[in-house]
Coordinates of C-alpha atoms in Angstrom, one line a residue:
X1 CA 4.3 19.8 -13.3
X2 CA 3.0 21.7 -10.3
X3 CA 0.5 24.2 -11.8
X4 CA -1.3 24.6 -15.1
X5 CA -1.6 27.7 -17.2
X6 CA -4.5 29.0 -15.0
X7 CA -2.6 28.7 -11.8
X8 CA -4.5 25.7 -10.6
X9 CA -3.0 22.3 -9.6
X10 CA -1.7 20.4 -12.6
X11 CA -3.1 17.0 -13.5
X12 CA 0.3 15.5 -14.1
X13 CA 0.4 13.7 -10.8
X14 CA -3.0 12.1 -11.3
X15 CA -2.0 11.0 -14.8
X16 CA 1.2 9.4 -13.5
X17 CA -0.8 7.6 -10.8
X18 CA -3.3 6.4 -13.4
X19 CA -0.5 5.2 -15.7
X20 CA 0.7 2.8 -13.0
X21 CA 4.3 2.7 -14.2
X22 CA 6.7 2.1 -11.3
X23 CA 9.7 3.1 -13.4
X24 CA 8.5 6.6 -14.4
X25 CA 7.3 7.5 -10.9
X26 CA 10.8 7.1 -9.4
X27 CA 12.4 9.5 -11.9
X28 CA 14.3 12.2 -9.9
X29 CA 12.2 15.0 -11.3
X30 CA 8.9 13.3 -10.6
X31 CA 10.1 12.4 -7.1
X32 CA 11.1 16.0 -6.4
X33 CA 7.9 17.6 -7.4
X34 CA 5.7 14.9 -5.9
X35 CA 7.5 15.0 -2.5
X36 CA 7.3 18.8 -2.7
X37 CA 3.5 18.8 -3.0
X38 CA 3.1 16.1 -0.4
X39 CA 5.4 17.5 2.2
X40 CA 4.4 21.1 2.0
X41 CA 0.7 20.9 1.3
X42 CA -1.1 17.6 0.8
X43 CA 0.3 15.8 3.9
X44 CA -1.2 18.2 6.4
X45 CA -4.7 18.1 4.8
X46 CA -4.5 14.3 4.6
X47 CA -3.5 14.1 8.2
X48 CA -6.2 16.4 9.3
X49 CA -8.8 14.3 7.5
X50 CA -7.5 11.1 9.0
X51 CA -7.2 12.4 12.6
X52 CA -11.0 12.2 13.0
X53 CA -10.9 8.5 11.9
X54 CA -8.0 7.8 14.3
X55 CA -10.0 9.4 17.1
X56 CA -13.0 7.1 16.1
X57 CA -10.7 4.1 16.3
X58 CA -9.6 5.1 19.8
X59 CA -13.3 5.5 20.9
X60 CA -14.2 2.2 19.4
X61 CA -11.4 0.4 21.1
X62 CA -12.3 2.0 24.4
X63 CA -15.9 1.0 24.1
X64 CA -15.6 -2.5 22.8
X65 CA -12.4 -3.8 24.4
X66 CA -11.1 -1.6 27.3
X67 CA -14.5 -1.2 29.0
X68 CA -15.7 -4.8 28.3
X69 CA -15.5 -7.4 31.1
X70 CA -16.0 -11.1 30.4
X71 CA -17.0 -11.9 33.9
X72 CA -20.2 -9.8 33.5
X73 CA -19.4 -7.3 36.3
X74 CA -20.4 -3.7 35.7
X75 CA -20.2 -0.3 37.5
X76 CA -22.1 2.9 36.9
X77 CA -19.0 4.9 35.9
X78 CA -18.0 2.3 33.3
X79 CA -21.6 2.1 31.9
X80 CA -21.8 5.8 31.5
X81 CA -18.4 6.0 29.8
X82 CA -19.3 3.0 27.5
X83 CA -22.7 4.6 26.6
X84 CA -21.0 7.9 25.8
X85 CA -18.5 6.2 23.5
X86 CA -21.1 4.3 21.7
X87 CA -23.3 7.4 21.2
X88 CA -20.3 9.0 19.5
X89 CA -19.9 6.0 17.2
X90 CA -23.6 5.8 16.3
X91 CA -24.3 9.5 16.1
X92 CA -21.0 10.9 14.7
X93 CA -18.8 8.2 13.2
X94 CA -21.4 6.1 11.5
X95 CA -23.3 9.0 9.8
X96 CA -20.0 10.4 8.4
X97 CA -19.1 7.0 6.9
X98 CA -22.6 6.7 5.4
X99 CA -22.5 10.3 4.0
X100 CA -19.1 9.7 2.4
X101 CA -20.3 6.5 0.8
X102 CA -23.5 8.2 -0.5
X103 CA -21.5 11.1 -1.9
X104 CA -19.0 8.8 -3.8
X105 CA -21.9 6.7 -5.0
X106 CA -23.6 9.8 -6.4
X107 CA -20.4 10.9 -8.1
X108 CA -19.9 7.5 -9.7
X109 CA -23.6 7.4 -10.9
X110 CA -23.4 10.9 -12.3
X111 CA -20.2 10.1 -14.2
X112 CA -21.6 6.7 -15.1
X113 CA -18.4 5.0 -13.8
X114 CA -19.7 1.6 -13.1
X115 CA -18.1 -1.8 -13.4
X116 CA -20.1 -4.9 -14.0
X117 CA -19.6 -8.1 -12.0
X118 CA -21.7 -10.5 -14.1
X119 CA -25.0 -8.8 -14.2
X120 CA -24.5 -6.6 -11.1
X121 CA -23.3 -3.0 -11.6
X122 CA -20.7 -1.9 -9.1
X123 CA -19.6 1.7 -8.5
X124 CA -16.0 2.4 -9.4
X125 CA -15.0 3.6 -5.9
X126 CA -15.8 0.2 -4.4
X127 CA -13.0 -1.4 -6.4
X128 CA -10.6 0.4 -4.1
X129 CA -9.8 -1.7 -1.0
X130 CA -9.9 1.4 1.2
X131 CA -13.3 2.5 0.1
X132 CA -14.7 -1.1 0.0
X133 CA -13.5 -1.5 3.6
X134 CA -15.1 1.7 4.6
X135 CA -18.4 0.6 3.0
X136 CA -18.2 -2.7 4.9
X137 CA -17.4 -0.9 8.1
X138 CA -20.5 1.3 7.7
X139 CA -22.7 -1.8 7.3
X140 CA -21.2 -3.4 10.4
X141 CA -21.9 -0.3 12.5
X142 CA -25.5 -0.3 11.3
X143 CA -25.9 -3.9 12.4
X144 CA -24.3 -3.0 15.8
X145 CA -26.6 -0.1 16.2
X146 CA -29.6 -2.4 15.6
X147 CA -28.3 -5.1 17.9
X148 CA -27.0 -2.7 20.6
X149 CA -27.6 -4.4 24.1
X150 CA -27.9 -1.1 25.9
X151 CA -30.8 0.0 23.8
X152 CA -32.5 -3.4 24.3
X153 CA -32.1 -3.2 28.1
X154 CA -33.2 0.4 28.4
X155 CA -31.8 3.3 30.2
X156 CA -32.7 2.1 33.7
X157 CA -32.6 -1.6 34.6
X158 CA -33.0 -3.4 37.9
X159 CA -31.3 -6.8 38.1
X160 CA -30.0 -9.1 40.9
X161 CA -27.3 -6.6 41.8
X162 CA -29.6 -3.7 42.1
X163 CA -30.6 -0.8 39.8
X164 CA -28.1 0.0 37.0
X165 CA -28.0 2.7 34.4
X166 CA -27.0 2.0 30.8
X167 CA -26.4 -1.7 31.4
X168 CA -26.0 -4.3 28.6
X169 CA -26.7 -7.4 30.7
X170 CA -30.4 -8.2 30.9
X171 CA -32.9 -10.8 29.8
X172 CA -33.9 -8.8 26.7
X173 CA -30.3 -8.8 25.4
X174 CA -29.4 -12.4 26.2
X175 CA -30.1 -13.6 22.7
X176 CA -28.3 -10.8 20.8
X177 CA -25.1 -10.4 22.8
X178 CA -23.3 -13.2 20.9
X179 CA -24.2 -11.8 17.5
X180 CA -23.2 -8.3 18.7
X181 CA -19.8 -9.5 19.9
X182 CA -19.1 -11.2 16.6
X183 CA -20.0 -8.2 14.5
X184 CA -17.9 -6.0 16.9
X185 CA -14.9 -8.3 16.4
X186 CA -15.0 -7.9 12.6
X187 CA -15.6 -4.1 12.9
X188 CA -12.5 -3.9 15.2
X189 CA -10.4 -5.7 12.6
X190 CA -11.7 -3.4 9.9
X191 CA -10.9 -0.3 11.9
X192 CA -7.3 -1.4 12.3
X193 CA -7.0 -2.4 8.7
X194 CA -8.2 1.0 7.5
X195 CA -5.4 2.6 9.4
X196 CA -3.0 1.4 6.7
X197 CA -3.3 4.8 5.1
X198 CA -0.8 6.2 7.6
X199 CA 1.9 4.1 6.0
X200 CA 2.1 6.8 3.3
X201 CA 4.2 8.9 5.7
X202 CA 7.1 6.4 5.2
X203 CA 8.0 5.0 1.8
X204 CA 9.8 2.1 3.4
X205 CA 6.8 1.0 5.5
X206 CA 4.4 1.5 2.6
X207 CA 6.6 -0.6 0.3
X208 CA 6.6 -3.4 3.0
X209 CA 2.8 -3.3 3.2
X210 CA 2.5 -3.5 -0.6
X211 CA 4.9 -6.4 -0.8
X212 CA 2.8 -8.2 1.9
X213 CA -0.3 -7.6 -0.2
X214 CA 1.5 -8.8 -3.3
X215 CA 2.5 -12.2 -1.9
X216 CA -0.9 -12.9 -0.3
X217 CA -2.0 -14.4 -3.6
X218 CA 0.7 -17.2 -3.2
X219 CA -0.5 -17.8 0.4
X220 CA -4.1 -18.1 -0.9
X221 CA -2.9 -20.7 -3.4
X222 CA -1.2 -22.6 -0.6
X223 CA -4.4 -22.5 1.5
X224 CA -6.4 -23.8 -1.4
X225 CA -4.0 -26.7 -2.0
X226 CA -4.1 -27.5 1.7
X227 CA -7.9 -27.6 1.9
X228 CA -7.9 -29.9 -1.2
X229 CA -5.4 -32.3 0.4
X230 CA -7.3 -32.3 3.8
X231 CA -10.6 -33.1 2.1
X232 CA -9.1 -35.7 -0.2
X233 CA -7.2 -37.6 2.6
X234 CA -10.1 -37.2 5.1
X235 CA -12.6 -38.8 2.8
X236 CA -10.1 -41.5 1.7
X237 CA -9.1 -42.5 5.3
X238 CA -12.8 -42.5 6.3
X239 CA -13.4 -45.1 3.6
X240 CA -10.9 -47.5 5.2
X241 CA -12.1 -50.1 7.7
X242 CA -10.4 -49.3 11.1
X243 CA -11.2 -49.6 14.7
X244 CA -10.3 -46.1 15.9
X245 CA -13.3 -44.9 17.8
X246 CA -12.3 -41.2 18.1
X247 CA -12.0 -40.9 14.3
X248 CA -15.2 -42.5 13.0
X249 CA -16.5 -40.4 10.2
X250 CA -15.3 -37.6 7.9
X251 CA -15.6 -34.7 10.4
X252 CA -13.0 -35.9 12.9
X253 CA -10.6 -36.6 10.2
X254 CA -11.1 -33.1 8.7
X255 CA -10.3 -31.5 12.0
X256 CA -7.4 -33.9 12.8
X257 CA -5.6 -33.6 9.5
X258 CA -5.9 -29.8 9.6
X259 CA -4.4 -29.9 13.1
X260 CA -1.6 -32.1 11.7
X261 CA -0.9 -29.6 8.9
X262 CA -0.8 -26.7 11.4
X263 CA 1.4 -28.6 13.9
X264 CA -1.4 -28.5 16.5
X265 CA -2.2 -32.2 16.7
X266 CA -1.2 -33.8 20.1
X267 CA 1.8 -36.1 19.8
X268 CA 0.2 -38.7 22.1
X269 CA -2.8 -39.1 19.8
X270 CA -0.5 -40.5 17.1
X271 CA -0.1 -43.7 19.2
X272 CA -3.6 -44.9 18.4
X273 CA -2.7 -45.1 14.6
X274 CA -0.1 -47.8 15.3
X275 CA -2.7 -50.5 15.4
X276 CA -4.0 -49.7 12.0
X277 CA -1.3 -49.9 9.3
X278 CA -3.4 -48.5 6.5
X279 CA -4.4 -45.5 8.5
X280 CA -0.8 -45.0 9.7
X281 CA 0.6 -45.1 6.1
X282 CA -2.1 -42.6 4.9
X283 CA -1.4 -40.2 7.7
X284 CA 2.3 -40.5 7.1
X285 CA 1.9 -39.7 3.4
X286 CA -0.3 -36.7 4.2
X287 CA 2.1 -35.3 6.7
X288 CA 5.0 -35.8 4.2
X289 CA 3.2 -34.1 1.4
X290 CA 2.3 -31.1 3.5
X291 CA 5.5 -30.7 5.5
X292 CA 8.1 -31.5 2.8
X293 CA 6.5 -30.6 -0.5
X294 CA 3.8 -28.0 0.1
X295 CA 5.6 -25.9 2.7
X296 CA 8.8 -25.8 0.7
X297 CA 6.9 -24.9 -2.4
X298 CA 5.2 -22.0 -0.5
X299 CA 8.7 -20.8 0.5
X300 CA 9.9 -20.9 -3.0
X301 CA 6.9 -19.1 -4.3
X302 CA 7.2 -16.4 -1.7
X303 CA 10.9 -15.9 -2.5
X304 CA 10.3 -15.6 -6.2
X305 CA 7.4 -13.2 -5.7
X306 CA 9.4 -11.0 -3.4
X307 CA 12.3 -11.1 -5.9
X308 CA 9.9 -10.0 -8.7
X309 CA 8.4 -7.1 -6.8
X310 CA 11.6 -6.0 -5.0
X311 CA 12.9 -3.8 -7.7
X312 CA 9.6 -2.0 -8.2
X313 CA 8.3 -1.9 -4.6
X314 CA 9.5 1.7 -4.1
X315 CA 7.8 2.6 -7.3
X316 CA 4.5 1.0 -6.3
X317 CA 4.7 2.8 -2.9
X318 CA 5.2 6.1 -4.6
X319 CA 2.3 5.4 -7.0
X320 CA 0.1 4.8 -4.0
X321 CA 1.2 8.1 -2.4
X322 CA 0.7 9.9 -5.8
X323 CA -2.9 8.7 -6.1
X324 CA -3.6 9.8 -2.5
X325 CA -1.9 13.2 -3.1
X326 CA -3.9 13.8 -6.3
X327 CA -7.1 12.9 -4.5
X328 CA -6.3 15.2 -1.6
X329 CA -5.5 18.2 -3.9
X330 CA -9.1 18.1 -5.3
X331 CA -10.4 19.1 -1.8
X332 CA -7.8 21.7 -0.9
X333 CA -9.2 25.3 -0.9
X334 CA -8.0 27.8 -3.4
X335 CA -6.7 30.0 -0.7
X336 CA -4.3 27.4 0.6
X337 CA -3.2 26.5 -2.9
X338 CA -2.3 30.1 -3.7
X339 CA -0.4 30.4 -0.5
X340 CA 1.5 27.2 -1.4
X341 CA 2.4 28.6 -4.9
X342 CA 3.5 31.9 -3.4
X343 CA 5.9 30.1 -1.1
X344 CA 7.5 28.3 -4.1
X345 CA 8.5 31.6 -5.7
X346 CA 7.9 30.6 -9.4
X347 CA 8.0 34.2 -10.4
X348 CA 11.6 34.7 -9.4
X349 CA 14.4 34.0 -11.9
X350 CA 16.9 31.3 -10.9
X351 CA 20.6 31.7 -10.8
X352 CA 23.0 29.3 -12.4
X353 CA 25.9 30.8 -10.5
X354 CA 26.3 33.9 -8.4
X355 CA 25.2 36.8 -10.6
X356 CA 24.3 34.5 -13.6
X357 CA 20.5 34.9 -13.7
X358 CA 18.6 32.3 -15.7
X359 CA 14.9 31.5 -16.3
X360 CA 11.9 31.7 -13.9
X361 CA 9.3 29.1 -13.2
X362 CA 11.5 26.4 -11.6
X363 CA 12.9 25.2 -8.3
X364 CA 16.6 25.3 -7.7
X365 CA 18.3 22.2 -6.4
X366 CA 21.9 22.4 -5.3
X367 CA 24.4 19.6 -5.3
X368 CA 27.9 19.0 -4.0
X369 CA 30.7 20.7 -5.9
X370 CA 32.4 17.4 -6.6
X371 CA 29.3 15.6 -7.8
X372 CA 29.8 16.6 -11.5
X373 CA 33.2 18.1 -12.1
X374 CA 33.4 20.6 -15.0
X375 CA 37.0 21.5 -16.1
X376 CA 35.9 23.6 -19.0
X377 CA 33.1 26.2 -19.0
X378 CA 30.6 25.3 -21.8
X379 CA 28.9 28.8 -21.6
X380 CA 30.6 31.5 -23.7
X381 CA 30.1 35.0 -22.4
X382 CA 30.3 38.2 -24.3
X383 CA 30.3 41.7 -22.9
X384 CA 28.3 44.6 -24.2
X385 CA 24.6 45.2 -25.0
X386 CA 22.0 42.4 -25.1
X387 CA 19.7 44.1 -27.5
X388 CA 18.3 41.8 -30.3
X389 CA 19.3 44.4 -32.9
X390 CA 22.9 44.1 -32.1
X391 CA 24.9 41.7 -34.3
X392 CA 26.2 38.4 -32.8
X393 CA 29.8 39.0 -31.8
X394 CA 32.4 37.2 -33.8
X395 CA 34.4 34.5 -32.2
X396 CA 38.2 35.0 -32.1
X397 CA 39.8 31.7 -31.8
X398 CA 43.3 31.8 -30.4
X399 CA 45.2 28.6 -31.1
X400 CA 47.6 28.1 -28.3
X401 CA 50.1 25.3 -27.8
X402 CA 47.8 23.5 -25.4
X403 CA 45.0 23.4 -28.1
X404 CA 47.4 22.0 -30.6
X405 CA 48.5 19.3 -28.3
X406 CA 44.9 18.4 -27.5
X407 CA 44.0 18.1 -31.2
X408 CA 47.1 16.0 -31.8
X409 CA 46.2 13.7 -28.9
X410 CA 42.7 13.2 -30.1
X411 CA 44.0 12.5 -33.7
X412 CA 46.4 9.8 -32.4
X413 CA 43.7 8.2 -30.3
X414 CA 41.4 8.1 -33.2
X415 CA 44.0 6.6 -35.5
X416 CA 45.0 3.9 -33.0
X417 CA 41.3 2.8 -32.6
X418 CA 40.9 2.6 -36.4
X419 CA 44.1 0.5 -36.8
X420 CA 43.0 -1.8 -34.0
X421 CA 39.7 -2.3 -35.8
X422 CA 41.4 -3.2 -39.1
X423 CA 43.7 -5.7 -37.4
X424 CA 40.8 -7.5 -35.8
X425 CA 39.0 -7.7 -39.1
X426 CA 42.1 -9.1 -40.9
X427 CA 42.6 -11.7 -38.2
X428 CA 39.0 -12.8 -38.4
X429 CA 39.2 -13.2 -42.2
X430 CA 42.5 -15.2 -41.9
X431 CA 41.1 -17.6 -39.4
X432 CA 38.0 -18.2 -41.6
X433 CA 40.2 -18.9 -44.6
X434 CA 42.4 -21.4 -42.6
X435 CA 39.3 -23.2 -41.4
X436 CA 38.0 -23.5 -45.0
X437 CA 41.4 -24.9 -46.3
X438 CA 41.4 -27.5 -43.5
X439 CA 38.0 -28.7 -44.7

């Protein structure tokens, strides 16, 4: 399970992850060897690889949120710090993301692992949410690099407040700052979403995240039904003849009905519907459908979805970790892998009991003495030589009084069960015969 015949890492874990069976992955033996590889080897390499990304997230948050002021004020110290952070993002973080995407693209093209979306070929790695998010983040960073206000303003700028270095507020960047801020907002959300990998360190948190992703489909269906209802009632009410000036047209009704569904519509604005009975009835029907039917249906769907996935959520969490562990093992150096195998001691023979030496190539797991009580030793031991040429020793059975009583007790128990079975069959046949005679 851990190593193959050549001493390399076994493919068992990757096969189990590809099989996607949440029942098999929670087997005690699978859990033991998967946790062993993760906790002693793969976890440290995974954490070391993600620490760089975590540092990039901290730099991005500092550059785009902490050092950003909405009032437009700037200082030389903040501008220098902001410029240094963005240089790290554009010269260190962005090239690494692009290199990783190009490397995985080359591997997929070399192995011809492509999936077709209609007539468009898509590399296999982009079907993973983590890799697809990384690809989208790299594109957003490229757009931010092109639209960077500091580059458009130049290194040294003189404005109304005097000369400033590395400023991002100037006439040249006035038209691109809004686009840059929107792209920066989406990139910030992607950075935080890609940190979901750290949930692998806790199976409970990882299972919770997977459950949230599983029930998102039901939330999407609810949103689709809500959009349909809003559009249907907005166009229907707009076709009515009414004198409400604030709601003349489809657009005000789309916004108003959506606010009603989200409980954001002002209560005072409902008063203007009292003059129009048809409008009031239509709005009341819409609110009743959304508040009573649609919301309760969403709650029922979420409850059922959670009930369906509850039994297997630990299995799906372990499948996620198993896939990450198998992918991490491919990049571990042979020196570290051999050191890991030496620490397991597969060459040492295991002891069943003190002095009772068994086979090698395993890992001994102890349990409490009262977990599985054994009143009679099932292993028969014989003294003398263990040479294969020696004949098998003959067994000398000594029939004691206790053995006789045990055999007698088993015989009585067996006879009572047989007689009870015959009585039940006889009673069944008698009842059937009586029912036939009554007819």
